[in-house]
Short mmCIF file of C-alpha atoms and ligand atoms in Angstrom, two decimals:
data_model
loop_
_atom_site.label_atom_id
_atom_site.label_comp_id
_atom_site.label_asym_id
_atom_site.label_seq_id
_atom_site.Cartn_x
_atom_site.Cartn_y
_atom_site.Cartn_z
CA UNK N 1 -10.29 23.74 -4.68
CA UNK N 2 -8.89 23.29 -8.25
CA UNK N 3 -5.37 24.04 -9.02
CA UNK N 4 -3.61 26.81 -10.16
CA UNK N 5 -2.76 28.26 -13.78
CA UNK N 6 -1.30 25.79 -16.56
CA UNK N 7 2.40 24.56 -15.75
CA UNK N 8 4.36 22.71 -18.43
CA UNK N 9 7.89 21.31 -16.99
CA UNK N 10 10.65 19.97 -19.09
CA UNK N 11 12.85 16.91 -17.76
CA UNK N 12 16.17 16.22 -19.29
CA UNK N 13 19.41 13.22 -18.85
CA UNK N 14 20.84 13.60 -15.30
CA UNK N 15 23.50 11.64 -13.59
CA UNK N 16 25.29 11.93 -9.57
CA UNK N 17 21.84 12.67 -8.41
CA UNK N 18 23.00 13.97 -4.31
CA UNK N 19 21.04 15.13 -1.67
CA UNK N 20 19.45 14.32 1.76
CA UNK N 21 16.06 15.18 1.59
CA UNK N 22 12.70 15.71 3.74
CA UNK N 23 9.59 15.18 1.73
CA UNK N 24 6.03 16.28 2.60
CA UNK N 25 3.57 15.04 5.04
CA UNK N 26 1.29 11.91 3.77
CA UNK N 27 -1.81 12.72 1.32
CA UNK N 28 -3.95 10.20 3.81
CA UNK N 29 -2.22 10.77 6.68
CA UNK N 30 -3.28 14.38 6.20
CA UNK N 31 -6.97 14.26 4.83
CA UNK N 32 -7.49 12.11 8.24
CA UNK N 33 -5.91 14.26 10.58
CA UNK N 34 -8.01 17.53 9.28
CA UNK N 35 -11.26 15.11 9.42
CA UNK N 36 -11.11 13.55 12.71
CA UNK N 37 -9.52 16.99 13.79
CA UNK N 38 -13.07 17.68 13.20
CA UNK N 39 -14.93 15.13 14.48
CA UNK N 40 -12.91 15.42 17.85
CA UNK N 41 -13.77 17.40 21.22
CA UNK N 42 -11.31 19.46 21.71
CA UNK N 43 -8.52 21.08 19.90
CA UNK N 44 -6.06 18.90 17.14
CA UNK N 45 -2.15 19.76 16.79
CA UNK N 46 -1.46 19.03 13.24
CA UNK N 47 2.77 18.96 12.59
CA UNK N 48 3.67 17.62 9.27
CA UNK N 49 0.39 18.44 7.69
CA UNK N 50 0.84 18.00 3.81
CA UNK N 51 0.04 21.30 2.08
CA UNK N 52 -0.91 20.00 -1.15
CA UNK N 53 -4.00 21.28 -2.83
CA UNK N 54 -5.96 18.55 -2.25
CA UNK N 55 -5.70 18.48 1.51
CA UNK N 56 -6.25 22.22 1.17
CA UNK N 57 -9.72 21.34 -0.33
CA UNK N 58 -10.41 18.87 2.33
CA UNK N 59 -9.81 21.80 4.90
CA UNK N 60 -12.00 24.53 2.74
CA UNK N 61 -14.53 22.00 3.21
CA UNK N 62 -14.20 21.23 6.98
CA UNK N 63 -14.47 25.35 7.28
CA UNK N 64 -17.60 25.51 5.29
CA UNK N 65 -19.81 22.57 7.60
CA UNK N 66 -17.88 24.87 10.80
CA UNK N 67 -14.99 23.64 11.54
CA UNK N 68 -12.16 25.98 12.70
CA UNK N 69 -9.06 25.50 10.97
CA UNK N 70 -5.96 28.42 11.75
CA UNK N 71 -2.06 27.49 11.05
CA UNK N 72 0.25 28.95 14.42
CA UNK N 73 3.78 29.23 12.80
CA UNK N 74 5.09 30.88 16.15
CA UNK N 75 7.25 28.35 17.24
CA UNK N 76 8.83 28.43 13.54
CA UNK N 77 7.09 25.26 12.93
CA UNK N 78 4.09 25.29 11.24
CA UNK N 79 1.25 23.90 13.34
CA UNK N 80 -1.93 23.50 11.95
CA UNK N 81 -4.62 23.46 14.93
CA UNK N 82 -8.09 22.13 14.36
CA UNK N 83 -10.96 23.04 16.83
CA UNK N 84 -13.19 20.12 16.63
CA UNK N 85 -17.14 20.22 16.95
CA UNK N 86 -17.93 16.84 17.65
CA UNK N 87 -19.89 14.04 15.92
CA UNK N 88 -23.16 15.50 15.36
CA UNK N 89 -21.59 19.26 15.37
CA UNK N 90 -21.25 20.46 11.88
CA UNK N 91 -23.81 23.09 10.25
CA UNK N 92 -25.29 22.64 6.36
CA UNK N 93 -22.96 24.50 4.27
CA UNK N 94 -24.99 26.57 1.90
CA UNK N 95 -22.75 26.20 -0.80
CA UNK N 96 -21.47 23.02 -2.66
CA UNK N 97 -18.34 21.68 -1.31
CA UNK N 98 -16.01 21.23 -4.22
CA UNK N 99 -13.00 18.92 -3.64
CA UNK N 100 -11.02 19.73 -6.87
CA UNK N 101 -9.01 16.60 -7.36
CA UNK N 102 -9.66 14.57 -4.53
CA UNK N 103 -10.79 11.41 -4.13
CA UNK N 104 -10.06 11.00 -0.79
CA UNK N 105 -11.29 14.19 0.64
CA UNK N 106 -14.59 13.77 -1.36
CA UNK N 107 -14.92 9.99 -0.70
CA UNK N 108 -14.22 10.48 3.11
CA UNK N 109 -16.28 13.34 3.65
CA UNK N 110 -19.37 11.49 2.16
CA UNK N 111 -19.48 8.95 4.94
CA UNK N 112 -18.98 12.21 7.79
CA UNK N 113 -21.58 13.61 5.93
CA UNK N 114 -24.14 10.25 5.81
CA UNK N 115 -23.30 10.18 9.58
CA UNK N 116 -23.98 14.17 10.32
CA UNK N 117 -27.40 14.40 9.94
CA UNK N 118 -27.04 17.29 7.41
CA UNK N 119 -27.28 17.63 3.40
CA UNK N 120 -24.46 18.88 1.04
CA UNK N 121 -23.77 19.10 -2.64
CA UNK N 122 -20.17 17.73 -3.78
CA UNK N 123 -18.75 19.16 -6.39
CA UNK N 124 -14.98 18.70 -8.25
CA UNK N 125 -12.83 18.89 -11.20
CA UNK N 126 -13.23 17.53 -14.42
CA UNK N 127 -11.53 14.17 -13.07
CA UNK N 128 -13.20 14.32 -10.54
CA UNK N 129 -16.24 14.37 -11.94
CA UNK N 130 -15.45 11.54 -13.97
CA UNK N 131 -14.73 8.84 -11.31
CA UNK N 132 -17.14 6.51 -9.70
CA UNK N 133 -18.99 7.49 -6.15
CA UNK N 134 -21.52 5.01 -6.39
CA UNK N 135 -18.81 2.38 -4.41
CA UNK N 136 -19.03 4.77 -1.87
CA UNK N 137 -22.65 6.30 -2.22
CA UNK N 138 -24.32 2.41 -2.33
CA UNK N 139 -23.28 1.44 1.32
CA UNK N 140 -24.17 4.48 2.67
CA UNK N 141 -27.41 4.50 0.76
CA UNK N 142 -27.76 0.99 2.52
CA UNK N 143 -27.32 3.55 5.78
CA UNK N 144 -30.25 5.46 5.35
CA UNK N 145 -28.33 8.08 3.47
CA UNK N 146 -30.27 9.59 0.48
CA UNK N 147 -28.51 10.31 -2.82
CA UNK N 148 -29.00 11.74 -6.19
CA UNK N 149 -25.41 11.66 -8.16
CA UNK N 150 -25.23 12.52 -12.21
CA UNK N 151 -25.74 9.05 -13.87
CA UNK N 152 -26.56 7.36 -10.86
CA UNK N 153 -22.95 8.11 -9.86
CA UNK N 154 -21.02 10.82 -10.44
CA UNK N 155 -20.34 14.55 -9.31
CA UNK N 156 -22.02 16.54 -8.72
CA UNK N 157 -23.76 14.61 -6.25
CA UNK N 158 -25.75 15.48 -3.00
CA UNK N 159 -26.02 13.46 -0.16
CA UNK N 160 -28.87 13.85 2.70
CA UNK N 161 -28.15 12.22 5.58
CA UNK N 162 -30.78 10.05 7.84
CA UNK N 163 -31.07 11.58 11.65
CA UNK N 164 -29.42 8.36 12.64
CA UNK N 165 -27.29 6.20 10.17
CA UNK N 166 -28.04 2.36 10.63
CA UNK N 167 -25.35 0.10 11.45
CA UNK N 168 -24.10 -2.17 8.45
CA UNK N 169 -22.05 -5.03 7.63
CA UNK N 170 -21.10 -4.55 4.07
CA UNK N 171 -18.69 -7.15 1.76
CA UNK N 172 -16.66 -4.79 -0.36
CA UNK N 173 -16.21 -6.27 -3.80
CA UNK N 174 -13.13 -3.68 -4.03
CA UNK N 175 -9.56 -3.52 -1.78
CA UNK N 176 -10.18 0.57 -1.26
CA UNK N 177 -9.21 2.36 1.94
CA UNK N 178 -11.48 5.34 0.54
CA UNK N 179 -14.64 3.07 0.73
CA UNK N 180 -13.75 1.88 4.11
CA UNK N 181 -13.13 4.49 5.47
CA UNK N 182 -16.41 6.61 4.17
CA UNK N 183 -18.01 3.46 5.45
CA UNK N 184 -16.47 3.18 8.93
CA UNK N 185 -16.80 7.08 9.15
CA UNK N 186 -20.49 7.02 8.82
CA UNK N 187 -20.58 4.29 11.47
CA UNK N 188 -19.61 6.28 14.21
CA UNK N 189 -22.59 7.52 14.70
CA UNK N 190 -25.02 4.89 14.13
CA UNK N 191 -26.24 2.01 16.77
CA UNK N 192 -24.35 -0.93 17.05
CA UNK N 193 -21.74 -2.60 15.17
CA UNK N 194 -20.85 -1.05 11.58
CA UNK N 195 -17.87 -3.59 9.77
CA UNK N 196 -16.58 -3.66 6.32
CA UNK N 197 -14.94 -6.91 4.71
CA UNK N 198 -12.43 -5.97 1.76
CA UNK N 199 -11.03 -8.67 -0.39
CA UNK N 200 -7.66 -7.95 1.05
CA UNK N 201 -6.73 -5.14 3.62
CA UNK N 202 -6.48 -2.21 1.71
CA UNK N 203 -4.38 0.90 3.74
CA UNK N 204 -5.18 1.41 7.38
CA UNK N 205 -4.77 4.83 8.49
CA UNK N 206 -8.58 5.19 8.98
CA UNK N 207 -7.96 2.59 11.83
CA UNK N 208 -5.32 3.03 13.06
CA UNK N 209 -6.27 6.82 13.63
CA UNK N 210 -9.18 6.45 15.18
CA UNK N 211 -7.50 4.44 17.38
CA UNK N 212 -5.47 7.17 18.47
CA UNK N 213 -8.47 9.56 18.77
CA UNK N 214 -10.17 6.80 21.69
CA UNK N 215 -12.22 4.76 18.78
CA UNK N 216 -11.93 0.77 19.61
CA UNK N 217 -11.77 -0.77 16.10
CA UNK N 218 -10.70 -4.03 15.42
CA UNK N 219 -8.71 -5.69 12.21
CA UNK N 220 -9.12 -9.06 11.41
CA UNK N 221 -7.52 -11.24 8.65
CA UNK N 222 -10.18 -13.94 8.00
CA UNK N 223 -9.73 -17.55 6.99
CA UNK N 224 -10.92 -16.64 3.81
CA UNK N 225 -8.30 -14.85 3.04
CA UNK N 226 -10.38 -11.61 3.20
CA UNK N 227 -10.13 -8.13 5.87
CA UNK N 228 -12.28 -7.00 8.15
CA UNK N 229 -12.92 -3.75 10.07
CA UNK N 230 -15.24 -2.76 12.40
CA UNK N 231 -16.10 -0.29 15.43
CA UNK N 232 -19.28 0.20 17.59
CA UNK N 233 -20.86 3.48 17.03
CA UNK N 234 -22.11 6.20 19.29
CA UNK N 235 -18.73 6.87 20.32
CA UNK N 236 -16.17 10.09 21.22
CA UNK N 237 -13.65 11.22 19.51
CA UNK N 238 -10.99 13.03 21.91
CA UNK N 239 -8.55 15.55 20.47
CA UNK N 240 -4.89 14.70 19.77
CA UNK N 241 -1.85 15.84 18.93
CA UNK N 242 -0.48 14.14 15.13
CA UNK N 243 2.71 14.03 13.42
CA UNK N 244 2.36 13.45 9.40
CA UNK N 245 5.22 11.25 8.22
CA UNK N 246 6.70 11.63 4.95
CA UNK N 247 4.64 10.19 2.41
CA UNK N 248 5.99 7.08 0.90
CA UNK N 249 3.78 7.93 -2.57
CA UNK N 250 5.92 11.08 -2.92
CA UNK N 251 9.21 9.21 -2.01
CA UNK N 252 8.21 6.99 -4.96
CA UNK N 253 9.56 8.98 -7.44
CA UNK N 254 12.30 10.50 -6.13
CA UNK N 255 13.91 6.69 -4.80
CA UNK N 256 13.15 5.33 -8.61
CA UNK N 257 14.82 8.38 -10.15
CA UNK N 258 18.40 7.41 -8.18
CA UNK N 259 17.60 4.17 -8.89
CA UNK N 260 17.39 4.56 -12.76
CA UNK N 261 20.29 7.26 -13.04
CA UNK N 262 24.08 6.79 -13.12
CA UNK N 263 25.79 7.36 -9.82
CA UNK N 264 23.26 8.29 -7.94
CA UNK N 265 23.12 8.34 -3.59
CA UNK N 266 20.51 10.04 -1.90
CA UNK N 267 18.84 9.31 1.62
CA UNK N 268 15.23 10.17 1.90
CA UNK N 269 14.62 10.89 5.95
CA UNK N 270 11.07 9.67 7.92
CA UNK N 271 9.45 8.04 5.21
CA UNK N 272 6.21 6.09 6.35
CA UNK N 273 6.91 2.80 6.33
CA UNK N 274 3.78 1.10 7.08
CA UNK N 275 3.51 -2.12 5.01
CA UNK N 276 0.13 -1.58 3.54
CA UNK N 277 2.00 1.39 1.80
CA UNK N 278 5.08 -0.21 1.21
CA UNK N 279 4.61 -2.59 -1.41
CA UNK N 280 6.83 -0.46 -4.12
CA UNK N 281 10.22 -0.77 -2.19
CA UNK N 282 9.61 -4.17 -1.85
CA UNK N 283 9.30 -4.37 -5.73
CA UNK N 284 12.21 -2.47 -6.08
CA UNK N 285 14.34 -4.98 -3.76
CA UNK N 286 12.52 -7.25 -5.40
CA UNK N 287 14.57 -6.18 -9.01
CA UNK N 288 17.61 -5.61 -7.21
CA UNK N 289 17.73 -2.18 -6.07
CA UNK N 290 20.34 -0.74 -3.82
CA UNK N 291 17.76 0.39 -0.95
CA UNK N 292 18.96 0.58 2.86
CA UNK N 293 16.19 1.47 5.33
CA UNK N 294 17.36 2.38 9.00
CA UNK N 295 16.99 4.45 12.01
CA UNK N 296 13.26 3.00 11.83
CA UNK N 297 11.46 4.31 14.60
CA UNK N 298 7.85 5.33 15.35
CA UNK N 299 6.84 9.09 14.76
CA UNK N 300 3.03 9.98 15.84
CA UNK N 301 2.05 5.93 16.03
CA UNK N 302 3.58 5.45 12.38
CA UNK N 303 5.95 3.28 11.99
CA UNK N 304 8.81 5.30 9.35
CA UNK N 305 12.48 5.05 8.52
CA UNK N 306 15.29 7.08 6.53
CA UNK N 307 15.84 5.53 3.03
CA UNK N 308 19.08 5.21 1.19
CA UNK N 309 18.95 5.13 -2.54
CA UNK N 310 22.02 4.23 -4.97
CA UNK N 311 21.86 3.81 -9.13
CA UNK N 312 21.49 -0.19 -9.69
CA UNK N 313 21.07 -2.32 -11.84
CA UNK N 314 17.06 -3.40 -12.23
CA UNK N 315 15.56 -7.28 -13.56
CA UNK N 316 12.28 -7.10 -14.20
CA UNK N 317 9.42 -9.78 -12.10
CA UNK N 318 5.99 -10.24 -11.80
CA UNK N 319 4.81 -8.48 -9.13
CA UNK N 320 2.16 -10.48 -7.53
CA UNK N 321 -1.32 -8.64 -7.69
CA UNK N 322 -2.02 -9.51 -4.13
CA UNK N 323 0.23 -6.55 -3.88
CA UNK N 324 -1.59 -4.43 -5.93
CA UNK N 325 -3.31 -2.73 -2.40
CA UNK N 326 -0.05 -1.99 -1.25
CA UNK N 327 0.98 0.37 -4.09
CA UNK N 328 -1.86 1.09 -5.79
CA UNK N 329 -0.65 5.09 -6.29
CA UNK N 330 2.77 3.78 -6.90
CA UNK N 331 2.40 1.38 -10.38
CA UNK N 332 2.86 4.65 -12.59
CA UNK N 333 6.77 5.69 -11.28
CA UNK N 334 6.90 1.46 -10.94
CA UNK N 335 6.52 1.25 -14.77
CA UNK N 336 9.28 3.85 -15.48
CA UNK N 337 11.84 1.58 -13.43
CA UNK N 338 10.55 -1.28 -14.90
CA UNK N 339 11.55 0.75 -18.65
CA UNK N 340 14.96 0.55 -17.55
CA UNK N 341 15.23 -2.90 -15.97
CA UNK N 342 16.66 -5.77 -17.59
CA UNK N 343 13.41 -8.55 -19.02
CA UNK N 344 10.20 -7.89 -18.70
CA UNK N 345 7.83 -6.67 -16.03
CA UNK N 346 4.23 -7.34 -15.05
CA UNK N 347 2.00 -5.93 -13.29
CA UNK N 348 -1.01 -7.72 -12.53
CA UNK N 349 -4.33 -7.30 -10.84
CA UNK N 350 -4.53 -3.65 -11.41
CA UNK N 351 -7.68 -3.03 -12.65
CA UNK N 352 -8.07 -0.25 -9.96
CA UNK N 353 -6.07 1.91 -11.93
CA UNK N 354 -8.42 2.63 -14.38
CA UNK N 355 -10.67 4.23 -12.10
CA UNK N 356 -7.89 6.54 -10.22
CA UNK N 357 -7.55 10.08 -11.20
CA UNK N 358 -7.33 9.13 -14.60
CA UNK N 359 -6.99 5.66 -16.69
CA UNK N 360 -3.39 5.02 -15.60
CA UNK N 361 -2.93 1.74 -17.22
CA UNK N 362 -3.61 3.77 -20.76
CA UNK N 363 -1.94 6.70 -20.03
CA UNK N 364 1.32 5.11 -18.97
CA UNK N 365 1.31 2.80 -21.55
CA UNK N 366 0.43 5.39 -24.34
CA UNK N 367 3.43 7.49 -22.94
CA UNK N 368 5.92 5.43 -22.57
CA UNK N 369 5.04 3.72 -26.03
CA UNK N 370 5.24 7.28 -27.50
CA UNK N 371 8.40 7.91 -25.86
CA UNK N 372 9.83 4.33 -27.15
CA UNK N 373 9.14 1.44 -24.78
CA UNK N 374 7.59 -1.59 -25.66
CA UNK N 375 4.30 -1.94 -23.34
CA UNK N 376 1.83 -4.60 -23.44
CA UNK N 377 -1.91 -4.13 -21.55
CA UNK N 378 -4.91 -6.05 -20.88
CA UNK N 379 -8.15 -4.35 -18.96
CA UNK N 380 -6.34 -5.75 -15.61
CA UNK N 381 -2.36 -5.95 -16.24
CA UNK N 382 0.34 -4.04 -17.84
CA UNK N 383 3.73 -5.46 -19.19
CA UNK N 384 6.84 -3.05 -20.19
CA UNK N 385 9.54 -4.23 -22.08
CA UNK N 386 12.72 -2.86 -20.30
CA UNK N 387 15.87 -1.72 -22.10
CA UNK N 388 18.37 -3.43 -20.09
CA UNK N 389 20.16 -0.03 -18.31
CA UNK N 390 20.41 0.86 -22.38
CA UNK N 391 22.36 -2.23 -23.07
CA UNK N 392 19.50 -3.47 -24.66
CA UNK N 393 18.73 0.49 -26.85
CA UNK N 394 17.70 3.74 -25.05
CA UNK N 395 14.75 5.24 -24.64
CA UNK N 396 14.47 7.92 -27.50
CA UNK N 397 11.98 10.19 -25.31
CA UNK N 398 11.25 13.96 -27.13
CA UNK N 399 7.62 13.93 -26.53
CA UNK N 400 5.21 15.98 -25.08
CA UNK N 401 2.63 14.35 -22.63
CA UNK N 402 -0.51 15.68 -20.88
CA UNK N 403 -0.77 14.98 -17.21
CA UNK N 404 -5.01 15.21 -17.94
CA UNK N 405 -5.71 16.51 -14.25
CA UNK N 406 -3.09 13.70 -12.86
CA UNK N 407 -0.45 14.44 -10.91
CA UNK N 408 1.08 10.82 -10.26
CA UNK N 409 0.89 10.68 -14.68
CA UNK N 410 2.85 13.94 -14.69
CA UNK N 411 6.03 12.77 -12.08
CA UNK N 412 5.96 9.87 -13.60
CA UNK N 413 7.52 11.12 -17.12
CA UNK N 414 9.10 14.03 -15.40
CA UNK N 415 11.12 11.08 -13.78
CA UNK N 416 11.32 9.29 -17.52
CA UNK N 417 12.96 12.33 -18.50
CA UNK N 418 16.11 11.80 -16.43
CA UNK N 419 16.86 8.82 -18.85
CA UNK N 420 15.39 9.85 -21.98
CA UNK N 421 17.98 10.39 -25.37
CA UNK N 422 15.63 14.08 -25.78
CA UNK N 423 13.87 15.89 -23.05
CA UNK N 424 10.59 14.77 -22.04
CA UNK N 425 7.78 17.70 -22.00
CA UNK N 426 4.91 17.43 -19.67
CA UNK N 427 1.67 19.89 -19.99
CA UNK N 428 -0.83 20.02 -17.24
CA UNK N 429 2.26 19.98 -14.57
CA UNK N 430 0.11 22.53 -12.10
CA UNK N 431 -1.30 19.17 -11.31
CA UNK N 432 1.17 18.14 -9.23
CA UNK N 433 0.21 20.37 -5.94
CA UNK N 434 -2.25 18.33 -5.52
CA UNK N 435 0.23 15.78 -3.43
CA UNK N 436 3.86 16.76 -3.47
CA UNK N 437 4.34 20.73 -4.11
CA UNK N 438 7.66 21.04 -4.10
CA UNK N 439 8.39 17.95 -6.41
CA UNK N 440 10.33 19.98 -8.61
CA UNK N 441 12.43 22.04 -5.99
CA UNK N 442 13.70 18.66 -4.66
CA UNK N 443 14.05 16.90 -7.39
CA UNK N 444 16.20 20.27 -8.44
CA UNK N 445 18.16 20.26 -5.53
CA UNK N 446 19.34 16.46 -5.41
CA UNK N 447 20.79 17.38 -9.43
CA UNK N 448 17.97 16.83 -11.72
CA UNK N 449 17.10 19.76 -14.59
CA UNK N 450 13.69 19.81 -14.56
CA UNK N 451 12.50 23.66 -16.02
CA UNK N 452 9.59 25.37 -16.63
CA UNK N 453 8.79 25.51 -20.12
CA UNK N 454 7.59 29.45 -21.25
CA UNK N 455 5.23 29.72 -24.52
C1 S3P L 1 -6.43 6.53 -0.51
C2 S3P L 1 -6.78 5.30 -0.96
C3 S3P L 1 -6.48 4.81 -2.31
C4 S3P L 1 -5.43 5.66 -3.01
C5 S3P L 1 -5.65 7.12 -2.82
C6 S3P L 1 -5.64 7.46 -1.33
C7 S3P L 1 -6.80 6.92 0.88
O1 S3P L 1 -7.66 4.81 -3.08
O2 S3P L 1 -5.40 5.36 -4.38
O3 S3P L 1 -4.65 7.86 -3.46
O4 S3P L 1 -6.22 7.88 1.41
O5 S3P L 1 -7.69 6.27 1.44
P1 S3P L 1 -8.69 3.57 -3.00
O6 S3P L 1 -9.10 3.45 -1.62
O7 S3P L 1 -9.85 3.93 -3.88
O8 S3P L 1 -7.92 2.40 -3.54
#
């Protein structure tokens, strides 16, 4: 599913940003709960699901291998239900299945698919199309899975699955929950023990949700230092009811926007809190801003909490890269706080990011350059120069940036805007469905001016 017709937003100086706000359902959370909807027996009760386009893919794909997929809204809550087929249960689509912008939903859906005993053709967007499958494709090859990807690794790309996957144990060079889990997916059909080792646990909703579906899989920290997850296949899934938390990737840029602006207060309620997603607000604390978590409670066996955010004054530190897994999505909005902390701020270890929907490391530093920040990179690290809360210069701003099929590029400098001497333009906007769909809306009703911008 690609997004909708070209949006370009305009962000301009705000102050007294007010508001208590619910944000959307997790990205991961939701991909999962559609998928092992799927794989279930029985019938999944989806509340919270995130609407974004990119889960919306991962559902238009579900439908086309069989899956039944309807949305009751009779109790005025929207519920999405899934009927689930089963491991073994879903039918060869006879057309490709085309994921748009998603990483996840393609990345996941390959290991269902290497473990279904069927063939499909993926397809997606231009970015997409331009991001490595082969970390995912290789293992499963290893699996008995057959595939034949452009280059040897991108989309389009068709998988063919073996009647039976084998079992593997498979050392991850990479910290990725999408590998993982694509991995751990295909396992649950194949005999005996499947594991995968990352070099440092990367986000564990794959786990812990199959956990909740009747799955035994066990996490390990090892001695080494590295992760390990694994599960015995030939198992059940059972339907279950989920509720999505809000995502703490969304709440990102919202909590750095009252963090950056004068008198600012806003509380953002239920926000995951899980600390393999968490490692931004600890960065944030980190440079000395005014975050409060309470009422933490668990909602759907995640852990989440309401967030108070007040303006503050930032210093900028090194944030270690062992981090790096922790808030992978999050280093974009991270290097528009660090703009207005006091020092300098590094971010190393993030070599990831150049492989995400689009080279972030480049794209943040050519922005924020062009808008007037002092950024430093190197193939793994990025530095930014902050201005001190302006004591130090402001940020001149008045440029126009293309979000290139990313929606975490384009929030990013709508958020930059909100401090900026001139407006900051963003083309390519639309992109931003793919997560949070109403990031304008909110970010409208807590006091910022962010407007379309009409040729
Ligand atoms: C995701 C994992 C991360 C993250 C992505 C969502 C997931 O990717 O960047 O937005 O839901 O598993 P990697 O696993 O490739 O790091």
């Amino acid at each position: 599913m690609t997004t909708s017709a070209m949006l370009t937003l305009r962000s301009e100086a705000a102050s007294r940003l007010r508001g208590t706000i619910t944000l959307p359902g997790d990205k991961s959370i939701s991909h999962r709960a559609l998928i092992f909807g799927a794989l279930a027996m029985g019938r999944t009760h989806i509340r919270g699901l995130l609407e974004g386009a990119d889960v919306m893919s991962t559902r238009a794909a579900l439908e086309q291998l069989g899956t039944r997929i309807t949305l009751d809204e009779q109790s005025g809550e929207r519920i999405w239900i899934v009927d689930g087929l089963g491991l073994g249960g879903f039918t060869a689509p006879d057309a490709p299945l085309d994921l748009g912008n998603s990483g996840t939903g393609a990345r996941l859906l390959m290991g269902v698919l290497a473990g279904s005993g069927i063939s499909a053709v993926f397809t997606g967007d231009a970015s997409l199309s331009s991001r490595p499958m082969a970390r995912v494709t290789d293992p499963l090859v290893e699996m008995g899975a057959k595939v034949e990807a452009r280059d040897g690794t991108y989309l389009p790309l068709t998988i063919s699955a073996p009647d039976q996957p084998l079992a593997l144990h498979y050392d991850s060079p990479v910290a990725s929950a999408q590998v993982k889990s694509a991995i751990l997916l295909a396992g649950l059909t194949a005999r005996g023990e499947t594991c995968v080792v990352e070099p440092k646990a990367s986000r564990d909703h794959t786990e812990a949700m199959l956990r909740h579906f009747g799955v035994k899989v066990i996490s390990e920290d090892r001695e080494d230092g590295r992760h390990a997850a694994r599960l015995t296949g030939e198992v059940m899934l059972t339907a279950q009811d989920i509720a999505v938390p809000a995502d703490p990737s969304s709440a990102a840029f919202l909590a750095v926007a009252a963090t950056i602006t004068p008198d600012a207060d806003i509380t953002l309620i239920g926000v995951g809190t899980n600390p393999l997603r968490f490692g931004l607000f600890e960065t944030l604390m980190e440079m000395g801003a005014d975050l409060t978590l309470s009422n933490a409670r668990v909602e759907g066996g995640e852990n989440v909490a309401d967030i108070q955010v007040r303006s503050s004054a930032l210093t900028g530190i090194t944030v270690p890269a062992e981090r790096a897994a922790s808030m992978i999505d999050e280093y974009p909005i991270l290097s528009i706080a660090a703009a207005h902390a006091k020092g300098v701020t590094h971010m190393i270890g993030i070599e990831e990011l150049r492989v995400k929907e689009t080279d972030r490391i480049q794209l943040m530093a050519d922005g924020l350059m062009a808008a007037g920040v002092s950024v430093d990179t190197t193939e793994d690290s990025m530095t930014v120069h902050g201005i001190n809360g302006g004591k130090n210069g402001t940020i001149a701003g008045g440029v126009t940036i293309d979000a290139c099929h990313d929606h975490r590029i384009a929030m990013s400098f709508l958020t930059l805007g909100l401090i900026t001497d001139k407006p900051m333009t963003v083309t390519g906007a639309e992109t931003i469905t793919t997560s949070f769909p109403n990031f304008t809306e909110l970010m409208v009703t807590i006091g910022a001016r962010i407007n379309e911008v009409t040729a």
